[in-house]
Each structure stands twice: as C-alpha cells, then as structure tokens.
C-alpha cells in the first residue's frame, strides 16, 4: 500500500486513467449505479464538426462535464448524449471555398445533389478530432449514440414542430425588408444579427443632399444619409409633422449659386454657424474648411406644412408607377442628427418600407430575368444594369480586392457635379455584418417565412423569469431585454444544405399545405399520384433523403387539382439546434417516455454568444408549443482571450492548440486553470505561464503532500483506521477535521450555485495553505518520529481522511488526478462512483477555527519580520509581542506558534511601548480646509501626547480636542521600532519581534543550521529517510565547544546512533561551511559502523 507515484507527470497519468476507464467502462458504471436516482436532465448544445475544436470548446465542455459529474456523485441519474449540428451557412461556405464556387454556381456548375453530398461529407470531417478531444479532456458524454441534425428522423421531428407553429397561426409568409447577406446569399434573422461581434465600427461617407422642389426651382429640401448608395432608390422624403422647420437663404457651398434650403430649426446650427447670419451673401463668405456659410432665415413653419409637397428625383434610372417623390410625415424622424428630413428608400429600410406602404409611395423596382420585381441592387450586392452610371458596382465591399473603391464616393462626386451635394462628411457608426462571412449586410426586400415571435413576447418574458441564469444579469438584462423587444423570426433561408421548409403551395398562392410527418407526406404523394402529378412515391424507398433536391421534386395536389410545389427555402439552422430536446428522441413518433423524463432540461451551458442563438431558439420553441421553459438552469461562459485580452485568431497568431496544451500540461491543469482563473461568465485571459503555475503550486503541492504521507505510511506499515473520537484529539487535529468539513460544506454550496470558480479557489486555499503549509509542516515530527504510538497513527488517519476528501471534492473539475489520488489512498473503485461527501458540521468548531486563523495570521506577520531582518528561520528568537486581546484565542495554541516561528516566549501587552514609539500628526490634506490656521495648534497638541494617550486614542478610534472629534483617517500615525525590535501592522493588528540574540540563542541557531547541513549530506549520499547513521564531525574551536552540548538534539534530529567530535580535520577540502566556518562531516550507515 501507499505506493509512490513518482515525479508529477499529469499527461502520462491521464492517459493511463483513460485506458482504465475504457477497460472498466467507468462512465457507464457511474450511470448504472444511479439509474434509480432522481433524473437530472442535461442538453448538449450540438457543435459542428466541419471545423477543428479550439480552446474555447475545452472551456465550455469543462463546465458541462463538471456539473454533470458533480450531480452524478450526488446520486442523480445524469445521462448525457452528444449531438452534431450539421446544416447551415458555416458548412456551405466552407464547401464553396473548397470547391471554388459561389452560390450562383450551385445548380449550374454543380448539381444541388452533388453540392449537398459534399456538405454532408464536410460536416463530419473533423468528428474524429472532436471525439479525441472529448475523451482526452475527460468530458463524459455518450459519443456512441449521438443525435445528428441531418438524420431523417431528426428532420421529421422538426417538420412536426413547424407544422405545430403553422397550425397555431405562428408560421406565416410575408414580403418585408430583412437583413440580407450578399456574401452568403441569404437572409438572416434578427438574433443572428445580434450575435457577439456582428456589429462593427465602420466609417462611411455621409451626404447632405439637395432635393429640388417641383414648384420652386430655387428651393431645395435638405436630407442627410449615411447610405449614399440608396439614393438612386429614393421615393420620398419624411418630416416630423410637429417639428419646426426653417427656410434659409444661402449659397450653394460648391458652386456659390444663391439658393434657398429647408431644414429643421434644431438642425440649423449643424449647418450654419451663428456668425454666418451677419455675413454678406457673397462667395467671399463661403469657407468649406471651417464650414462657414452666409445665410438668412426667410421663414419658420411646422413640419405638417411640408407634407404633400413634391420634389424632383435625384436620379431617373427607373420611373415607378405611382405617386412617388413627395414629402410624407413619419414618427421616426429625429432632429438629433442630420437635417430633420429623412430620405426614404422603401426597398432598403424596414421603417422606409412601412411608412412608404402606409402613404402609398411606390418602391423603385425593375423586373429581373425571371420577370419578378427586383430592387436596383441585386442579391450579390451590385447595382443592376439600369443604374447606368454605376452598373455592376458593389454598394459595399463584398470583394477581397484591396483596391476596392466605394461607390458612395462616386455617387457623391456625381451629385456635386449636378449641384445637388450640400455637404460631405465621414460618419463613424456601428454597422451589422454577417456572422459567418464577416461582410456587411444589406436591408433588402425579401419574401420569406416568419415565426410570429412578437405574439409570444409576454409569454417569453414571463417564462424567462422562472429560469435560473448564472449569472443572473444575463437573464435579466441581455436575454430579458432582448425578449421584451423581440421581433418576428425570419425562418427561411435561400440556401441548399439545410432542413427543407415542409410547405407546398400552388403557383397562384391560393392553396398551401404544411407537412408534419413522413407518413403525412407519403399519403399526400399518393394523392398526387392518383391525380397524375407524381409517377412514384420516393418515400417507398428505404434510403429516402428528405433534403434538397429530392424533396424539391415532390409535387402535391391542391383541392382544386392544381399542382403544389415546395417552397424552395431551407430553414434557419438555429431552429435545428433549438429543436434538439424533441428531435433527438424522434419525438413524438418514438421515445415519448424518454422525452417526458428529459424535458425540460435541468441544466445547459454554452458561451455568452448563444444568448441570441441556441438559448433563444430553445426558449422560443418550448414556450410557443409546450408553454414551458426548455431549461431550468443555464451556466453562461465568457470568451477565451489571449493573455493581452485580444480575441484569438489565426491572423494574430495567438490561437492555442488544445491538443498541444493537453499533451504538454494535461487536461486537469487546463480544466482547473480555466475554471479557477475567473468566474465562468467572465472572459478568460489565457496565459500559459499561469497555467504552469497551477501545475506547480496546486497540483505540485497536493502531489507532494500525498508523497509525504505515502512515504512515512509505507515506512511505518500504517493501515487505514477509523477516526478517533473528536474529544481525544489534539487541537491541531480537531482543527483540520473541522476545516475539512467546513470546506466540504462551502464547496458543495459553490457547486450547487453553479459557481465552480469558488469551489476551485476554496480547494486551492485549503490544500496549499491549510493542509500543506500549516498542518503538515507543523506535524512533521509526528510522522518522522520512531515511536509507532496512537499520536502517530492519528496523524496518518487524519491526513489520509483530508486527502481522500480533497479527491472527492476536486473530482468534478479535475477528474484524472482525483482518480489517481483516490486509487492510491483507497485502493479500489473509482472516485466518480463514490457518493459526494456530506459535510459533518458538528466536527467544525468556529472558535477553534477563529483561534487558528489568528494564529496563522500572527505567524505570517512574524515570518515577514524575520524575512525583513534577514534572520534565518532556524535561528531562535527571544520573544514576540502580540496584543493582549489575542490571549484568549492564542493561549491554547501558543506552543504551535512558538514552534512555527521559532520563538522562546510570547508576551501579551496592551501596548508595544517597549518595542515601538508612536507619533500622531494631522492629515494636512484632509484637515487643512476644515481647521485653517488652527491646524498648527492641533499639530502642537499632538506632539505633547504621551505614548499611553496615543494608544488610548487608537483604541477609541478617534481623537477629542477642544470639543471636536477627529477620526483616525484625519490623523497620520507613525511608528518607529526601538533598537533591537522590528514591528509591523496589518488590518489593525500590530506585532513586534525582539531580534536581540543572546550567546545561548546563537549557539542553538548554529546547532540547528548544522542539523540542516547534515540532512543535506544525507540526501546527497542517497540515504533513505529511515536509514540510521553514524556521524563524525570536525569543527574548529571554539565552535565545537559551543555545539557539543547540543549532541542529543543533533543525533535525534538526524537519526544518528552516534556522533564523534573529531580533534583534527581529515585531509582534503572541507565539504561544507557553517556560515564561514569550515565543516567536515563523515556519514556512514549505522550497521556499517557497528
């Protein structure tokens, strides 16, 4: 028993543990043991295996794993099933890049079937790497039976959910302005637009443009825009009906022609500095560098007076049918920026679209190649040929061309040439970008299918209040605020590799049908066959694939006999993952009981970026269709950044390879570092040096403590024994047992509150400071001594109990080393099959804990004084002064403190006047304004105070002087140690150390230094700690005579059976020096000497 584990080698030990877990099926055994326990349901958010896993995945999976391991040890049955997210833009874009395609090539250069086949292969390309990382980091999840979102059974469950939305009137089709990604070729939902990093700071040209009145050719309406490329699509101007507007006489800034312009009165200072009102209306008064323009206000009027006025279009590339180019009122008009008149392009803004429809303003449209109405910018983000001046030009940079020239610049130039540009500026603002292509989006008119989430707003908000968010602020603020302003969910995507929308419609839109199962689809195809619209039923084939293009070929029959074709879109991939609580079980077609046991989840965990992603879609589906939450507890983790706080990217070269990290340091230190560094919901600044420190300080200390125990337990033949009765134990033993139970209670509370950071830090403090640096160090002699008495067995039993408890408490976070430690101490079973310990707080004595805390605090302060003085610890010192108020705490533990600090005596005093002289002065900065000239009188009074008066002031916490009270913060306390003394203070505790050495103390210090040198010599000679030795020492006089009286101490401490003091030195150089004195030591094993 009690084998040595050898030098700390976590990566190698972890591989051995993995092999053991596989051989013994430990994960499955841990589940089976708790199968009859209360179910704790966990959902694994499905990653996509089309890319390699990163260090941020290790972070998120560590949090999931530790909660599930903890709950299992608490007796819960916690099955956890892996899953794979297989559809969507990430996969499609990677395949397009790999094959050298664009979206326009699909169906032309490559068939949809071949393209989707490539997507299917690509999406699982790195599954082996994901599986390897999952196992290597110790994440226990069922990889053998994962749910896969491209599986037909999964898709059928999703169709069932979609039909449920449809039947509740929550799934509808509409033509609206939606966020659109030209680079990806598809519309995006609002929650995709609000993923972290989607909004980026950009600098765009902003133009103030003159729109000429139809009725007065010298009158212009000024409108400001940050999207000049939308100006060819202008169809109206909007004003605030109740705002005040002004007509201003001025000069055109570039041509200097006299003109009159209209703008909001509040906008006037932005365009016309006040001094311009006094300048002559002549070209000499114009200064474009300073913005100086001469002007005169002609008249003022309310905005409603402008409504109905008409203006000339800036561009006439397309003349719409209808009543365009007039002024309309709008509630969203503001005077905080711009001119107070808003340029309306109905095809490129949601507000513009709505207000134009409200006032019957026609959009500027053309007919595309298929005869469908289309805006002046195509879906690739380029101007159509009809915009002759800019045909084929990208309206934003959707290229990788470093020489790309913004079309906005050329639009501004053309307007200036026309005399219609009033001002050009640069505007810095946040603009949304596609979450997968990193290119800017457009707001674009699209016919799409929507989930009516706005109708669910109140339900979503109320159900969210029942979820326990960790941290609460994410649920209350970030997620809660999002729900309170939720908009309808744009569900459809004009892509190829995704779950097809199961809706069939007639060409004229009179009939439509939403399919909710394969059985329903099979029956509908049979009806179409009888109507002559289908030749065969593809669902009769066992290999039926419900993806495009196969479902596209299915034609159904309407009630009037006309054909119904499937809506060509696929659905938002976020719906795929949000459907996993149901679709993973093929619900409601199979496993209804399994679903009922697992829904809703007790716990989920993902990164903060999922607030508008998976967390949201889970919540919407569950609330809409089941009137329930999808999860009860959610733990949100922050980002993993580099040590400077920068996001990791290949471009910056700061990406960390998790495989290399685990190979170098091991999974446990990596997991521990990620968890203990900061609370999970905060961003982690990953610093490899600090990870290495975790290995050395925490794991190294814990390992050394076990090795210390194992060494002496092996030597003495210790066998496990029951704990003695608490009342029979020494105070230090009672204290450690109490701390173990207190730690157990605190760690349990931390895990229960989903705060593993607190658990890890509590364990670190206990292992390093309380167990190793205090209990073991103060009790070394009990393990070393030769007598195998009750005292020694008790020390072994208590230390083993503490190490076993640490193994259990750390097991959720560091599963590998916990297993190593448990096996070494327990000998059988797995720590992960053990029951998580329940705190026995009856063993915890709060008074004893406080007394030991104060003793450790005093020891720390006295050690700091020793270090400051340069006096080594092996040198005894005469005494220390501590406050008399500490007597009741310290008296039972005084011998411990004296042994730890190497002191002869401790003196309790109400003051330290024999060691320290105090002086009080005014705090001139604080009291100067209060006292003025009286400040010097106070200073003089403080100089007269005796030491006892100063100490009384300190104890009282305030000074009374001439009827006024002064706090200690308003005074400056200075202390000067007297000769031979050192002192220090911390948090109101002052101690003093007497450093005056007597010859007797010096002699004992030299004897203890000699013992230290002999122990080093033993180690260099390769002796075992149990070997008895014979000593022969030469030390010149008078030092020999000084140390000879300490012979019994020297032999006892060095396990020497004899010590011979030589009269003459042997030949050769001295082996060692005692300070500067040459020292010769000869060591032989005792049996050789005999």
GROMACS .gro file of N, CA and C in nm, residues 161-172 514:
model
   39
  161UNK      N    1  -4.267   1.998  -3.554
  161UNK     CA    2  -4.267   2.124  -3.480
  161UNK      C    3  -4.314   2.239  -3.569
  162UNK      N    4  -4.264   2.241  -3.692
  162UNK     CA    5  -4.302   2.350  -3.783
  162UNK      C    6  -4.451   2.347  -3.813
  163UNK      N    7  -4.505   2.228  -3.829
  163UNK     CA    8  -4.650   2.220  -3.855
  163UNK      C    9  -4.728   2.268  -3.733
  164UNK      N   10  -4.674   2.240  -3.612
  164UNK     CA   11  -4.742   2.288  -3.491
  164UNK      C   12  -4.744   2.441  -3.489
  165UNK      N   13  -4.634   2.505  -3.529
  165UNK     CA   14  -4.633   2.651  -3.541
  165UNK      C   15  -4.736   2.696  -3.645
  166UNK      N   16  -4.737   2.627  -3.759
  166UNK     CA   17  -4.826   2.663  -3.869
  166UNK      C   18  -4.972   2.654  -3.826
  167UNK      N   19  -5.009   2.545  -3.759
  167UNK     CA   20  -5.148   2.527  -3.719
  167UNK      C   21  -5.191   2.627  -3.613
  168UNK      N   22  -5.096   2.681  -3.536
  168UNK     CA   23  -5.129   2.783  -3.436
  168UNK      C   24  -5.128   2.925  -3.495
  169UNK      N   25  -5.109   2.934  -3.626
  169UNK     CA   26  -5.105   3.065  -3.690
  169UNK      C   27  -4.978   3.142  -3.660
  170UNK      N   28  -4.875   3.071  -3.621
  170UNK     CA   29  -4.749   3.136  -3.583
  170UNK      C   30  -4.642   3.126  -3.691
  171UNK      N   31  -4.674   3.061  -3.804
  171UNK     CA   32  -4.580   3.050  -3.915
  171UNK      C   33  -4.648   3.111  -4.037
  172UNK      N   34  -4.590   3.218  -4.090
  172UNK     CA   35  -4.657   3.291  -4.199
  172UNK      C   36  -4.554   3.339  -4.301
  514UNK      N   37  -4.884   2.252  -4.508
  514UNK     CA   38  -4.764   2.228  -4.428
  514UNK      C   39  -4.767   2.082  -4.385
   0.00000   0.00000   0.00000
